[in-house]
């Protein structure tokens, strides 16, 4: 029986995306990744169009959970990137609308449902606080609520 094609997924805490994008693209290419959940992007509403253009011309399709403004700087932020060639070939489909957390998880939680062959997957990017147990509990509760709303049983 022929072997099914491999889907290579990665999660990357990028700690700011704009200034490092070319290097990140090269890393993901070197690793042969097909889907990347990048967290801590620091991407705001105003930054996104330029980054989307660079990503698109580099062969990536993006879905976003934009960062949140704190003290004049953009913090957190999550994006799920999928190789455009996989979408164009039909081998991978984004099979629903992305789910973005609100409340305490705002800017920190993004779920993108995809279909790879006969497999349905939820690609989830979560950026957890390093020092706030209470906020992390809220983010995890948001994730649980998303799973319940999607009919996913734990």
PDB file of C-alpha atoms in Angstrom, residues 20-147:
ATOM      1  CA  UNK A  20      12.760  38.728  11.820  1.00  0.00           C
ATOM      2  CA  UNK A  21      10.423  37.581   9.056  1.00  0.00           C
ATOM      3  CA  UNK A  22      13.022  36.786   6.387  1.00  0.00           C
ATOM      4  CA  UNK A  23      15.051  34.679   8.830  1.00  0.00           C
ATOM      5  CA  UNK A  24      11.916  32.920  10.091  1.00  0.00           C
ATOM      6  CA  UNK A  25      10.855  32.084   6.538  1.00  0.00           C
ATOM      7  CA  UNK A  26      14.280  30.579   5.908  1.00  0.00           C
ATOM      8  CA  UNK A  27      14.112  28.507   9.120  1.00  0.00           C
ATOM      9  CA  UNK A  28      10.676  27.132   8.213  1.00  0.00           C
ATOM     10  CA  UNK A  29      11.899  26.346   4.695  1.00  0.00           C
ATOM     11  CA  UNK A  30      15.015  24.586   6.044  1.00  0.00           C
ATOM     12  CA  UNK A  31      12.813  22.511   8.366  1.00  0.00           C
ATOM     13  CA  UNK A  32      10.418  21.667   5.529  1.00  0.00           C
ATOM     14  CA  UNK A  33       7.390  22.846   7.507  1.00  0.00           C
ATOM     15  CA  UNK A  34       3.972  22.875   5.846  1.00  0.00           C
ATOM     16  CA  UNK A  35       1.994  24.474   8.693  1.00  0.00           C
ATOM     17  CA  UNK A  36       3.371  26.812  11.361  1.00  0.00           C
ATOM     18  CA  UNK A  37       1.639  28.160  14.463  1.00  0.00           C
ATOM     19  CA  UNK A  38       3.699  31.235  15.309  1.00  0.00           C
ATOM     20  CA  UNK A  39       3.079  32.807  18.714  1.00  0.00           C
ATOM     21  CA  UNK A  40       4.159  36.058  20.351  1.00  0.00           C
ATOM     22  CA  UNK A  41       4.125  37.761  16.939  1.00  0.00           C
ATOM     23  CA  UNK A  42       3.614  41.318  18.265  1.00  0.00           C
ATOM     24  CA  UNK A  43       1.653  42.025  15.047  1.00  0.00           C
ATOM     25  CA  UNK A  44      -0.919  44.806  15.187  1.00  0.00           C
ATOM     26  CA  UNK A  45      -3.783  45.725  12.872  1.00  0.00           C
ATOM     27  CA  UNK A  46      -1.469  48.229  11.166  1.00  0.00           C
ATOM     28  CA  UNK A  47       1.442  45.783  10.674  1.00  0.00           C
ATOM     29  CA  UNK A  48      -0.582  42.919   9.243  1.00  0.00           C
ATOM     30  CA  UNK A  49      -1.073  44.030   5.596  1.00  0.00           C
ATOM     31  CA  UNK A  50       2.663  44.380   4.927  1.00  0.00           C
ATOM     32  CA  UNK A  51       3.471  41.087   6.637  1.00  0.00           C
ATOM     33  CA  UNK A  52       0.655  39.298   4.779  1.00  0.00           C
ATOM     34  CA  UNK A  53       2.097  40.576   1.496  1.00  0.00           C
ATOM     35  CA  UNK A  54       5.581  39.268   2.285  1.00  0.00           C
ATOM     36  CA  UNK A  55       4.158  35.947   3.495  1.00  0.00           C
ATOM     37  CA  UNK A  56       1.961  35.599   0.395  1.00  0.00           C
ATOM     38  CA  UNK A  57       4.815  36.316  -2.009  1.00  0.00           C
ATOM     39  CA  UNK A  58       6.912  33.782  -0.054  1.00  0.00           C
ATOM     40  CA  UNK A  59       4.296  31.048  -0.514  1.00  0.00           C
ATOM     41  CA  UNK A  60       2.385  31.191   2.774  1.00  0.00           C
ATOM     42  CA  UNK A  61      -1.317  31.709   3.541  1.00  0.00           C
ATOM     43  CA  UNK A  62      -1.978  33.298   6.935  1.00  0.00           C
ATOM     44  CA  UNK A  63      -4.759  33.471   9.522  1.00  0.00           C
ATOM     45  CA  UNK A  64      -4.337  35.890  12.417  1.00  0.00           C
ATOM     46  CA  UNK A  65      -5.178  36.587  16.030  1.00  0.00           C
ATOM     47  CA  UNK A  66      -3.722  40.058  16.348  1.00  0.00           C
ATOM     48  CA  UNK A  67      -1.660  41.191  19.284  1.00  0.00           C
ATOM     49  CA  UNK A  68      -2.948  43.445  22.023  1.00  0.00           C
ATOM     50  CA  UNK A  69      -1.734  46.948  22.758  1.00  0.00           C
ATOM     51  CA  UNK A  70      -0.041  47.451  26.120  1.00  0.00           C
ATOM     52  CA  UNK A  71       1.843  50.583  27.057  1.00  0.00           C
ATOM     53  CA  UNK A  72       2.136  51.732  23.433  1.00  0.00           C
ATOM     54  CA  UNK A  73       3.568  48.408  22.242  1.00  0.00           C
ATOM     55  CA  UNK A  74       1.926  45.429  20.641  1.00  0.00           C
ATOM     56  CA  UNK A  75       2.207  42.231  22.701  1.00  0.00           C
ATOM     57  CA  UNK A  76       1.184  38.592  22.226  1.00  0.00           C
ATOM     58  CA  UNK A  77      -0.427  37.735  18.862  1.00  0.00           C
ATOM     59  CA  UNK A  78      -0.732  34.396  17.090  1.00  0.00           C
ATOM     60  CA  UNK A  79      -0.781  33.377  13.439  1.00  0.00           C
ATOM     61  CA  UNK A  80      -1.270  30.046  11.699  1.00  0.00           C
ATOM     62  CA  UNK A  81       0.575  29.792   8.390  1.00  0.00           C
ATOM     63  CA  UNK A  82      -0.117  27.194   5.708  1.00  0.00           C
ATOM     64  CA  UNK A  83       1.898  26.643   2.545  1.00  0.00           C
ATOM     65  CA  UNK A  84      -0.113  28.170  -0.299  1.00  0.00           C
ATOM     66  CA  UNK A  85       0.945  25.341  -2.632  1.00  0.00           C
ATOM     67  CA  UNK A  86      -0.867  22.798  -0.427  1.00  0.00           C
ATOM     68  CA  UNK A  87      -4.050  24.858  -0.520  1.00  0.00           C
ATOM     69  CA  UNK A  88      -3.800  25.381  -4.295  1.00  0.00           C
ATOM     70  CA  UNK A  89      -3.289  21.647  -4.899  1.00  0.00           C
ATOM     71  CA  UNK A  90      -6.296  20.764  -2.746  1.00  0.00           C
ATOM     72  CA  UNK A  91      -4.207  18.387  -0.611  1.00  0.00           C
ATOM     73  CA  UNK A  92      -4.933  20.569   2.410  1.00  0.00           C
ATOM     74  CA  UNK A  93      -8.036  22.641   3.063  1.00  0.00           C
ATOM     75  CA  UNK A  94      -8.901  25.163   5.709  1.00  0.00           C
ATOM     76  CA  UNK A  95     -12.162  23.512   6.675  1.00  0.00           C
ATOM     77  CA  UNK A  96     -13.845  26.229   8.720  1.00  0.00           C
ATOM     78  CA  UNK A  97     -13.522  29.679  10.139  1.00  0.00           C
ATOM     79  CA  UNK A  98     -10.675  30.321  12.556  1.00  0.00           C
ATOM     80  CA  UNK A  99     -11.683  30.628  16.198  1.00  0.00           C
ATOM     81  CA  UNK A 100     -10.144  33.505  18.114  1.00  0.00           C
ATOM     82  CA  UNK A 101     -10.428  33.833  21.879  1.00  0.00           C
ATOM     83  CA  UNK A 102     -11.861  36.945  23.456  1.00  0.00           C
ATOM     84  CA  UNK A 103     -11.616  38.093  27.053  1.00  0.00           C
ATOM     85  CA  UNK A 104      -8.447  37.017  28.882  1.00  0.00           C
ATOM     86  CA  UNK A 105      -7.309  34.955  25.892  1.00  0.00           C
ATOM     87  CA  UNK A 106      -7.566  37.870  23.451  1.00  0.00           C
ATOM     88  CA  UNK A 107      -4.472  38.010  21.285  1.00  0.00           C
ATOM     89  CA  UNK A 108      -3.238  34.704  22.711  1.00  0.00           C
ATOM     90  CA  UNK A 109      -5.332  31.877  21.237  1.00  0.00           C
ATOM     91  CA  UNK A 110      -6.124  30.933  17.633  1.00  0.00           C
ATOM     92  CA  UNK A 111      -7.561  27.673  16.308  1.00  0.00           C
ATOM     93  CA  UNK A 112      -7.663  26.945  12.570  1.00  0.00           C
ATOM     94  CA  UNK A 113      -9.488  23.778  11.445  1.00  0.00           C
ATOM     95  CA  UNK A 114      -7.810  22.007   8.535  1.00  0.00           C
ATOM     96  CA  UNK A 115      -8.399  18.851   6.534  1.00  0.00           C
ATOM     97  CA  UNK A 116      -5.439  16.768   5.327  1.00  0.00           C
ATOM     98  CA  UNK A 117      -6.651  13.841   3.251  1.00  0.00           C
ATOM     99  CA  UNK A 118      -9.291  12.160   5.376  1.00  0.00           C
ATOM    100  CA  UNK A 119      -7.929  13.644   8.613  1.00  0.00           C
ATOM    101  CA  UNK A 120      -9.537  16.630  10.299  1.00  0.00           C
ATOM    102  CA  UNK A 121      -7.159  18.584  12.510  1.00  0.00           C
ATOM    103  CA  UNK A 122      -7.356  21.709  14.627  1.00  0.00           C
ATOM    104  CA  UNK A 123      -4.135  23.689  14.510  1.00  0.00           C
ATOM    105  CA  UNK A 124      -3.985  25.684  17.714  1.00  0.00           C
ATOM    106  CA  UNK A 125      -1.538  28.428  18.528  1.00  0.00           C
ATOM    107  CA  UNK A 126      -1.537  29.473  22.191  1.00  0.00           C
ATOM    108  CA  UNK A 127       0.715  32.063  23.769  1.00  0.00           C
ATOM    109  CA  UNK A 128       0.799  31.452  27.524  1.00  0.00           C
ATOM    110  CA  UNK A 129       1.921  34.028  30.092  1.00  0.00           C
ATOM    111  CA  UNK A 130       5.263  33.224  31.648  1.00  0.00           C
ATOM    112  CA  UNK A 131       4.321  34.557  35.072  1.00  0.00           C
ATOM    113  CA  UNK A 132       0.536  34.788  35.406  1.00  0.00           C
ATOM    114  CA  UNK A 133      -1.102  31.593  36.599  1.00  0.00           C
ATOM    115  CA  UNK A 134      -4.546  33.255  36.801  1.00  0.00           C
ATOM    116  CA  UNK A 135      -4.437  34.512  33.204  1.00  0.00           C
ATOM    117  CA  UNK A 136      -3.178  31.126  31.980  1.00  0.00           C
ATOM    118  CA  UNK A 137      -6.129  29.395  33.651  1.00  0.00           C
ATOM    119  CA  UNK A 138      -8.458  31.774  31.781  1.00  0.00           C
ATOM    120  CA  UNK A 139      -6.730  31.030  28.466  1.00  0.00           C
ATOM    121  CA  UNK A 140      -6.983  27.278  29.049  1.00  0.00           C
ATOM    122  CA  UNK A 141     -10.674  27.679  29.917  1.00  0.00           C
ATOM    123  CA  UNK A 142     -11.143  29.586  26.627  1.00  0.00           C
ATOM    124  CA  UNK A 143      -9.523  26.654  24.824  1.00  0.00           C
ATOM    125  CA  UNK A 144     -11.842  24.200  26.602  1.00  0.00           C
ATOM    126  CA  UNK A 145     -14.887  26.267  25.601  1.00  0.00           C
ATOM    127  CA  UNK A 146     -13.714  26.325  21.991  1.00  0.00           C
ATOM    128  CA  UNK A 147     -13.366  22.536  22.014  1.00  0.00           C
TER     129      UNK A 147
END
